[in-house]
Coordinates of C-alpha atoms in Angstrom, one line a residue:
M263 CA 82.5 124.9 94.6
T264 CA 81.6 127.9 96.8
A265 CA 82.7 128.2 100.4
D266 CA 80.7 127.0 103.3
P267 CA 77.9 129.3 104.6
S268 CA 79.3 129.4 108.1
F269 CA 82.8 130.4 106.9
L270 CA 81.2 133.1 104.7
A271 CA 79.2 134.5 107.6
A272 CA 82.4 134.7 109.8
A273 CA 84.3 136.4 107.0
R274 CA 81.6 138.9 106.3
S275 CA 81.5 139.7 110.1
R276 CA 85.3 140.2 110.0
Y277 CA 85.4 142.6 107.0
G278 CA 82.0 144.1 107.1
V279 CA 81.4 143.6 103.3
E280 CA 80.3 140.9 100.9
P281 CA 83.0 138.9 99.2
V282 CA 83.4 139.2 95.5
A283 CA 84.1 135.5 95.2
S284 CA 84.5 132.4 97.4
A285 CA 85.6 128.8 96.9
R286 CA 86.4 125.7 98.8
A287 CA 88.5 122.6 98.1
P288 CA 88.6 119.4 100.1
G289 CA 91.4 117.5 101.7
R290 CA 91.9 113.9 100.8
V291 CA 92.9 110.6 102.2
N292 CA 94.6 108.2 99.8
L293 CA 93.0 104.7 100.2
I294 CA 96.1 103.1 98.5
G295 CA 98.8 104.0 96.0
D296 CA 101.2 106.2 97.9
H297 CA 104.4 107.5 96.4
I298 CA 103.5 106.3 92.9
D299 CA 101.7 109.4 91.6
Y300 CA 105.0 110.9 90.6
C301 CA 105.9 107.6 88.9
G302 CA 103.0 107.3 86.6
G303 CA 101.0 104.9 88.8
T304 CA 97.3 104.7 89.5
V305 CA 96.1 106.2 92.9
L306 CA 92.8 106.0 94.8
P307 CA 92.1 109.0 96.9
V308 CA 88.8 110.0 98.5
A309 CA 87.8 113.5 99.3
L310 CA 87.2 114.4 102.9
D311 CA 84.6 116.7 104.4
L312 CA 87.5 118.7 105.8
C313 CA 88.0 121.7 103.4
C314 CA 90.0 124.9 102.9
H315 CA 87.8 127.9 102.3
A316 CA 88.8 131.1 100.5
A317 CA 86.9 134.4 100.1
V318 CA 88.1 137.5 98.1
F319 CA 87.1 140.8 99.5
P320 CA 87.0 144.0 97.5
K321 CA 89.9 146.5 97.3
Q322 CA 90.9 147.4 100.9
T323 CA 94.8 147.4 100.7
T324 CA 97.6 148.9 98.7
P325 CA 96.6 148.8 95.0
D326 CA 99.7 146.9 93.8
A327 CA 99.4 144.0 96.1
C328 CA 97.0 141.2 97.3
L329 CA 96.8 140.6 101.0
I330 CA 96.4 137.0 102.0
S331 CA 95.2 136.3 105.5
T332 CA 94.8 132.9 107.2
T333 CA 93.2 131.8 110.4
L334 CA 96.2 129.5 110.9
D335 CA 98.1 131.5 113.6
D336 CA 96.5 134.7 112.2
R337 CA 99.2 134.8 109.5
T338 CA 99.1 137.6 106.8
A339 CA 101.2 138.0 103.7
S340 CA 101.2 140.8 101.1
I341 CA 101.8 139.4 97.7
P342 CA 103.0 142.0 95.1
L343 CA 101.1 142.1 91.8
D344 CA 103.0 144.9 90.2
R345 CA 105.9 142.6 89.1
P346 CA 106.4 139.0 88.1
L347 CA 106.4 136.6 91.1
I348 CA 109.4 134.2 91.2
P349 CA 110.3 131.4 93.6
G350 CA 111.9 132.7 96.8
D351 CA 111.0 136.3 96.3
P352 CA 109.4 137.7 98.4
F353 CA 108.6 134.5 100.4
P354 CA 111.1 131.8 101.3
V355 CA 110.5 128.6 99.3
G356 CA 108.3 126.2 101.3
S357 CA 106.7 129.0 103.5
W358 CA 102.9 129.0 103.6
A359 CA 102.8 132.1 101.6
S360 CA 104.9 130.7 98.9
Y361 CA 102.0 128.3 98.1
A362 CA 99.6 131.2 97.5
A363 CA 102.3 133.2 95.5
G364 CA 102.9 130.2 93.3
V365 CA 99.1 129.9 92.5
L366 CA 98.8 133.6 91.7
A367 CA 101.9 133.5 89.6
G368 CA 100.4 130.6 87.6
L369 CA 97.1 132.5 87.1
A370 CA 99.1 135.7 86.0
G371 CA 100.6 133.6 83.3
I372 CA 97.2 133.1 81.9
A373 CA 95.6 136.5 82.3
P374 CA 96.1 139.8 84.1
L375 CA 95.2 139.8 87.8
D376 CA 94.1 143.5 87.8
A377 CA 90.8 142.7 89.5
L378 CA 92.7 141.1 92.4
A379 CA 95.1 144.0 93.0
G380 CA 94.3 145.6 96.3
C381 CA 91.9 142.8 97.4
R382 CA 92.2 140.7 100.6
V383 CA 92.0 136.9 100.3
Y384 CA 90.8 135.4 103.5
I385 CA 91.5 131.7 104.1
H386 CA 90.3 129.2 106.7
S387 CA 91.1 125.5 106.6
D388 CA 89.8 122.6 108.5
V389 CA 92.4 120.3 107.0
P390 CA 95.2 119.7 109.6
P391 CA 98.6 120.6 108.2
G392 CA 101.3 118.0 108.1
A393 CA 98.8 115.2 108.7
G394 CA 99.0 113.7 105.1
L395 CA 95.6 114.9 104.2
S396 CA 96.8 117.4 101.5
S397 CA 96.2 120.5 103.3
S398 CA 98.6 122.3 100.8
A399 CA 96.6 121.2 97.7
A400 CA 93.3 122.1 99.3
M401 CA 94.7 125.7 100.0
E402 CA 96.1 125.9 96.5
V403 CA 92.9 124.9 94.8
A404 CA 90.7 127.0 97.0
I405 CA 92.8 130.1 96.4
A406 CA 93.1 129.4 92.7
R407 CA 89.3 129.0 92.2
A408 CA 88.5 132.2 94.2
A409 CA 91.2 134.3 92.4
A410 CA 90.2 132.9 89.0
H411 CA 86.5 133.8 89.5
T412 CA 87.5 137.2 90.7
C413 CA 89.6 137.8 87.5
N414 CA 87.2 135.9 85.1
I415 CA 90.0 133.4 84.2
P416 CA 88.2 130.3 82.8
I417 CA 90.2 127.4 84.4
D418 CA 89.1 124.2 86.1
G419 CA 89.5 120.5 86.0
L420 CA 92.9 119.1 85.3
N421 CA 94.2 122.4 84.0
L422 CA 93.5 123.9 87.5
A423 CA 95.1 120.9 89.2
R424 CA 98.2 121.1 87.0
L425 CA 98.6 124.9 87.7
C426 CA 98.5 124.2 91.4
Q427 CA 101.0 121.3 91.1
S428 CA 103.4 123.5 89.2
A429 CA 103.0 126.1 92.0
E430 CA 104.0 123.5 94.6
H431 CA 106.9 122.4 92.6
A432 CA 108.4 125.8 91.9
F433 CA 107.4 128.0 94.9
A434 CA 107.1 125.4 97.7
G435 CA 110.0 123.2 96.6
V436 CA 107.9 120.0 96.8
P437 CA 108.2 117.8 93.7
C438 CA 104.7 116.2 94.2
G439 CA 102.8 114.2 91.7
L440 CA 99.3 115.3 90.5
M441 CA 97.2 113.2 92.9
D442 CA 96.5 115.7 95.6
Q443 CA 95.5 118.5 93.4
A444 CA 93.5 116.2 91.1
A445 CA 91.6 114.9 94.1
A446 CA 90.8 118.3 95.3
V447 CA 89.3 119.2 91.9
L448 CA 87.8 115.9 90.7
A449 CA 86.7 113.8 93.6
R450 CA 82.9 113.1 94.1
P451 CA 80.9 112.2 97.1
G452 CA 80.4 108.6 97.6
S453 CA 83.3 107.4 95.4
A454 CA 87.0 107.0 95.3
L455 CA 88.9 108.6 92.5
A456 CA 90.9 106.2 90.5
F457 CA 93.4 108.5 88.8
D458 CA 95.9 107.2 86.3
C459 CA 98.8 109.6 86.7
A460 CA 100.5 108.6 83.5
A461 CA 97.5 109.0 81.2
E462 CA 96.0 111.7 83.5
T463 CA 92.6 110.0 83.1
H464 CA 90.2 109.1 85.9
T465 CA 87.2 107.1 86.8
H466 CA 85.0 107.1 89.9
V467 CA 84.8 103.9 92.0
P468 CA 81.7 103.6 94.2
L469 CA 82.5 102.7 97.8
P470 CA 80.5 99.8 99.2
E471 CA 77.9 100.7 101.8
R472 CA 79.4 98.1 104.2
L473 CA 82.8 99.8 104.1
E474 CA 83.6 102.4 106.7
L475 CA 86.8 104.4 106.8
L476 CA 88.4 105.7 109.9
V477 CA 91.2 108.2 109.6
I478 CA 93.3 108.7 112.7
D479 CA 95.9 111.4 113.1
S480 CA 99.1 110.0 114.6
G481 CA 99.9 113.5 116.0
V482 CA 103.4 113.3 114.3
R483 CA 103.8 116.2 112.0
H484 CA 105.8 116.1 108.8
A485 CA 107.0 118.8 106.4
L486 CA 107.5 117.4 102.9
A487 CA 109.6 120.4 101.9
D488 CA 112.3 119.3 104.4
G489 CA 113.9 117.0 101.8
A490 CA 113.0 113.4 102.6
Y491 CA 110.2 113.4 100.1
A492 CA 112.5 114.8 97.3
E493 CA 115.1 112.3 98.2
R494 CA 112.6 109.4 97.5
R495 CA 111.7 110.9 94.2
R496 CA 115.4 111.0 93.2
W497 CA 115.6 107.3 94.1
C498 CA 112.7 106.7 91.6
E499 CA 114.3 108.8 88.9
R500 CA 117.5 106.7 89.2
A501 CA 115.4 103.5 89.0
S502 CA 113.5 104.7 86.0
L503 CA 116.7 105.6 84.2
A504 CA 118.5 102.3 84.9
L505 CA 115.4 100.3 83.9
G506 CA 114.7 102.3 80.7
A507 CA 111.2 103.1 81.9
T508 CA 109.2 106.3 81.1
Y509 CA 107.2 105.6 84.2
L510 CA 108.6 103.5 87.0
A511 CA 105.2 102.2 88.0
H512 CA 105.0 100.4 84.6
A513 CA 108.6 99.0 84.7
D514 CA 109.7 95.5 84.7
A515 CA 111.2 95.0 88.2
S516 CA 112.0 91.3 87.8
D517 CA 115.8 92.1 87.6
L518 CA 117.1 94.9 89.8
S519 CA 120.7 93.7 90.0
T520 CA 122.1 96.8 88.2
L521 CA 120.3 99.3 90.6
D522 CA 121.8 100.8 93.6
S523 CA 120.1 99.8 96.9
Q524 CA 118.0 102.9 97.1
A525 CA 116.8 102.8 93.5
A526 CA 116.0 99.1 93.9
R527 CA 113.9 99.8 96.9
A528 CA 112.0 102.5 94.9
A529 CA 111.4 100.1 92.1
R530 CA 110.2 97.3 94.3
H531 CA 107.8 99.5 96.2
V532 CA 106.4 101.5 93.3
T533 CA 105.8 98.6 90.9
S534 CA 104.2 96.5 93.6
E535 CA 102.1 99.4 94.9
H536 CA 100.8 100.1 91.4
R537 CA 99.6 96.5 91.1
R538 CA 98.1 96.6 94.6
T539 CA 96.1 99.7 93.7
L540 CA 94.7 98.1 90.5
D541 CA 93.8 95.1 92.6
A542 CA 92.2 97.3 95.3
I543 CA 90.0 99.0 92.6
A544 CA 88.9 95.6 91.4
A545 CA 88.2 94.5 95.0
L546 CA 86.0 97.6 95.6
R547 CA 84.0 97.0 92.4
A548 CA 83.4 93.4 93.4
C549 CA 82.6 94.4 97.1
D550 CA 85.3 92.1 98.2
L551 CA 86.2 93.9 101.4
P552 CA 88.5 91.3 103.0
A553 CA 90.7 91.4 99.8
F554 CA 90.6 95.2 100.0
G555 CA 91.7 95.3 103.6
R556 CA 94.5 92.8 103.0
L557 CA 95.9 95.1 100.3
L558 CA 95.9 98.0 102.6
S559 CA 97.9 96.2 105.2
T560 CA 100.4 94.9 102.6
S561 CA 100.8 98.4 101.2
H562 CA 101.8 99.6 104.7
A563 CA 104.4 96.9 105.0
S564 CA 105.9 98.0 101.7
L565 CA 105.9 101.7 102.8
R566 CA 107.5 100.8 106.1
D567 CA 110.1 98.2 105.2
V568 CA 110.9 98.8 101.5
Y569 CA 110.3 102.6 100.9
Q570 CA 111.1 103.5 104.5
V571 CA 108.7 106.4 104.8
S572 CA 106.9 105.4 108.0
C573 CA 107.8 106.1 111.6
P574 CA 107.4 104.2 114.9
E575 CA 104.3 106.1 116.1
V576 CA 102.5 105.4 112.9
D577 CA 103.6 101.8 112.8
S578 CA 102.3 101.3 116.4
L579 CA 99.0 102.8 115.5
V580 CA 98.7 100.6 112.4
E581 CA 99.6 97.4 114.3
A582 CA 96.9 98.2 116.9
L583 CA 94.2 98.8 114.3
Q584 CA 95.2 95.6 112.3
S585 CA 94.8 93.5 115.5
T586 CA 91.4 94.9 116.3
K587 CA 88.3 92.8 115.6
G588 CA 86.3 94.2 112.6
V589 CA 89.3 96.1 111.0
L590 CA 89.9 94.7 107.5
G591 CA 93.2 96.4 107.1
A592 CA 95.1 99.6 108.0
R593 CA 98.0 101.6 106.6
M594 CA 99.7 104.9 106.7
S595 CA 98.4 107.4 104.2
G596 CA 100.1 110.4 102.6
G597 CA 103.7 111.3 102.1
G598 CA 104.8 109.6 105.2
F599 CA 107.2 110.4 108.2
G600 CA 104.1 110.9 110.4
G601 CA 100.6 112.1 109.6
C602 CA 97.5 109.9 109.4
V603 CA 96.5 106.3 109.3
I604 CA 93.5 104.9 107.5
A605 CA 91.6 101.8 108.5
A606 CA 89.0 100.0 106.6
I607 CA 86.1 98.6 108.7
D608 CA 83.3 96.1 107.8
T609 CA 80.1 97.4 109.4
K610 CA 78.8 93.8 109.6
L611 CA 81.6 92.8 111.8
V612 CA 82.0 95.7 114.3
D613 CA 80.2 98.8 115.6
R614 CA 82.4 101.8 114.8
S615 CA 81.7 103.5 118.1
L616 CA 82.9 100.5 120.0
L617 CA 86.0 100.4 117.8
I618 CA 86.8 104.0 118.5
R619 CA 86.4 103.5 122.2
S620 CA 88.6 100.5 122.1
Q621 CA 91.3 102.4 120.4
R622 CA 91.0 105.3 122.9
S623 CA 92.2 107.6 120.2
Q624 CA 92.3 111.3 120.7
H625 CA 93.2 112.1 117.1
A626 CA 90.2 111.0 115.0
V627 CA 89.8 113.5 112.3
A628 CA 87.4 111.9 109.9
L629 CA 84.9 109.0 110.3
R630 CA 82.0 108.2 108.0
A631 CA 78.9 106.4 109.0
K632 CA 78.0 106.5 105.4
V633 CA 80.1 107.4 102.4
T634 CA 79.0 111.0 102.2
G635 CA 80.3 111.5 105.8
I636 CA 83.8 112.2 104.7
T637 CA 83.1 113.9 101.4
P638 CA 82.0 117.5 100.6

């Protein structure tokens, strides 16, 4: 997936030469199935038309390093390629440059990166960071694709997604599941990606034409590397161990009396969210939009009350949407603690422009009049 022509034109103007490789990867919004990808659950993301773009320009810097530049605050980082890259050296774990370093470390484990030495990688992303739209996964996949093309490394599909996931684990300190990277690699226009995180298999679920999706940025920013996300994952690990389950999403949660309170919360949310996601897939296939909307709203209640990953600003936004005529359901989306809200709208019940005006939102980041409106 090559970068957008307008991005390439701006990049050529900046550096005065043609790039040797370019790529892009989309952000995503998860329709339902949050915090279950790392528990073997099934998730249902959709690719957005917001993307991260990367272009590799020929040798312009020191021969033993790769210079990464991003339009986000005009940041630049020099990544050494003359020695093995390890987490925390030379970039702090969780810093923006650590994501790029982790991806290059993964590629270097497959084949030499000699062709990348001395090059400059230029990055621009439309995906707002910290909004729960997988800006980090989009950047990882875009860099990986561009660097792999430069170095003639044949990697794509789930292997590429796994490499980027490993980079985020080790170098960014975020123990994420595979959903975000898989969505950035596998999602198709016009469909949601039903991704089974246990079997690592997927199907594409067409979105009904009557369904519109409104994604609203709450304006509250999160940083998953700060620890709350990792803490929830530890809850799940304790629950899986106590229940004797390989994957918590598939566990029998009928008796949680032996679990501590946090592990019990994890088991209740994960097992019920997995069932809701399967039901949501069935509802979309049957074009049962009211049922789909109810599942979204029930999912938010679980994320808010059971798993405790929402926040007051997001809850207020969800409640306002749920009480608006024509909105089938609404929920937080992403890792939580801020970020975005997704609402499902039936176009037969409401005009979306009227809905947006009624909400007076200043944070709409993605709206589709048709399915392709939020997909690459």
